[in-house]
Phi, psi and omega in degrees: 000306174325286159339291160311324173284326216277329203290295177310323191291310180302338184258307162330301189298295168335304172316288181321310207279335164276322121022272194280334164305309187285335180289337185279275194124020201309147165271161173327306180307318178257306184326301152326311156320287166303331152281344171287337196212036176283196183237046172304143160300036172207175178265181183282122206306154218253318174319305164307310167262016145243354145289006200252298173308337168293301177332300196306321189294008172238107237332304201304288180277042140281286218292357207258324176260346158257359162295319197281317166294334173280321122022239160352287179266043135278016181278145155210180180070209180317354188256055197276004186280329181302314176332280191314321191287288218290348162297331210274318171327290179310340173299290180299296174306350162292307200272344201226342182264191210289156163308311172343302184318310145355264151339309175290298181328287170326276183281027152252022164313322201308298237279297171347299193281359172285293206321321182277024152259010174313131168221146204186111213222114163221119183099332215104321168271126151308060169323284225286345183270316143007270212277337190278314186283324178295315165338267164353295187295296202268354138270349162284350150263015156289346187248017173237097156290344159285326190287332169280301172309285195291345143304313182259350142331290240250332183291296162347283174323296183265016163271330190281331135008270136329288164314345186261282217309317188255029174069126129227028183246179172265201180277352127348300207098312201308154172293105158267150195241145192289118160250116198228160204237035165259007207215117186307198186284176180262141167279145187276344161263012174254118175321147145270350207214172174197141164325146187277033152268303179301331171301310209285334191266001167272107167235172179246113170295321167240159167341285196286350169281317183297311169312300196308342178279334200296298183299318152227051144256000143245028161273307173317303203251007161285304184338272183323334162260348140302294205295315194298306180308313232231321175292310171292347156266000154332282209314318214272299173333292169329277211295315192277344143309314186289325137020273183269001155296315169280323175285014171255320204258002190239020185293118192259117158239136197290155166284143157283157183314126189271118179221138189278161203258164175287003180274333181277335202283107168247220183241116179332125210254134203301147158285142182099341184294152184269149150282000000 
């Protein structure tokens, strides 16, 4: 039962939160966003934060998408997960989306650096620790320019990877990246792409590259086992609608009784006679 409320809650917030996209005029870009940093109980899917990380090399939707994370982590209380989901984003998008990210973040460190005062007691647990340590990390690497350049090289290296591994290149070789004409060109001044050499050599190197690959190959397969979850029960939803449509349409109900007046019944007329 516990289960079942928590599974109704999450498709309510969902419902809402869509809701709220279409009354907003919300854009791709910030939609993306709001799921990504919803206040669902799992994190945001690797699929997800790396369409997202594409979206930033492209001006309108940069700007659309560090509005909507400074958005977010101006959140408090219960909604401490948005906090936490738009950090762990920013995080990924430091290391693997436009350099633009970067930058900005840097100069808005303060508002980074409030979070580690964050605080949120639910249950008894200490929510609010979450969000002070995710807090932390990213501002001491933001405040390491070396430690960051070489994170996100090697973060890059191993989204492309990744990226080979679940098919995402074309027929090419190349990376593709989401085009939509709601959105300019992508820039030229950032790479797009990286040698299948340079690939096969993003291995991990330190502690923290190695979480970062960790997190998503059991984000990928976390992924894959919702999207399974959420297609069988399509199906099981289907079948029992087709069910009770076939015992609605082959349900035999009797005719009612037919009765005839004393004007038709008459007395059978001899054979052979003309009528």
């Amino acid at each position: 039962m516990p289960r079942a409320r928590e599974e109704m809650q999450v498709n309510v917030a969902g419902l809402r939160r869509n809701i709220k996209n279409l009354a907003h005029n919300y854009s791709d870009a910030q939609v993306k966003v709001r799921e990504a940093t919803s206040n669902d109980p799992w994190g945001p899917s690797s699929t997800l934060m790396a369409e997202i990380a594409d979206l930033t090399y492209n001006v309108m939707a940069f700007t659309e998408i560090m509005q909507m994370i400074w958005k977010r982590l101006n959140d408090h209380g219960k909604n401490w997960r948005h906090v936490y989901k738009a950090l762990v984003l920013m995080e990924y998008l430091i290391k693997t989306g436009s350099e633009k990210v970067a930058m900005q973040c840097k100069e808005n460190i303060f508002a980074i650096h409030t979070l580690k005062d964050f605080q949120y007691m639910e249950e008894g647990k200490d929510q609010g620790l979450n969000v002070r340590e995710k807090a932390k990390q990213l501002v001491n690497l933001l405040k390491d320019e070396e430690r960051l350049k070489n994170e996100r090289a090697r973060a890059l290296k191993a989204k492309q990877r990744f990226a080979q591994s679940a098919s995402a290149f074309g027929s090419d070789g190349a990376l593709d990246t989401p085009s939509s004409p709601t959105y300019p060109p992508l820039s030229n001044s950032e790479p797009a792409e990286w040698s299948g050499r340079e690939a096969e050599l993003a291995r991990p190197l330190t502690a923290g590259e190695e979480e970062l690959q960790l997190q998503l190959a059991l984000a990928m397969s976390r992924e894959e086992a919702e999207r399974e979850e959420r297609r069988r029960r399509s199906d099981d939803v289907r079948l029992q609608l087709a069910i009770s449509q076939s015992q609605n349409d082959f349900q035999w109900v009797p005719p009612p009784p037919t009765v005839l007046s004393r004007s038709v019944v008459s007395t059978p007329k001899s054979i052979g006679q003309d009528y």
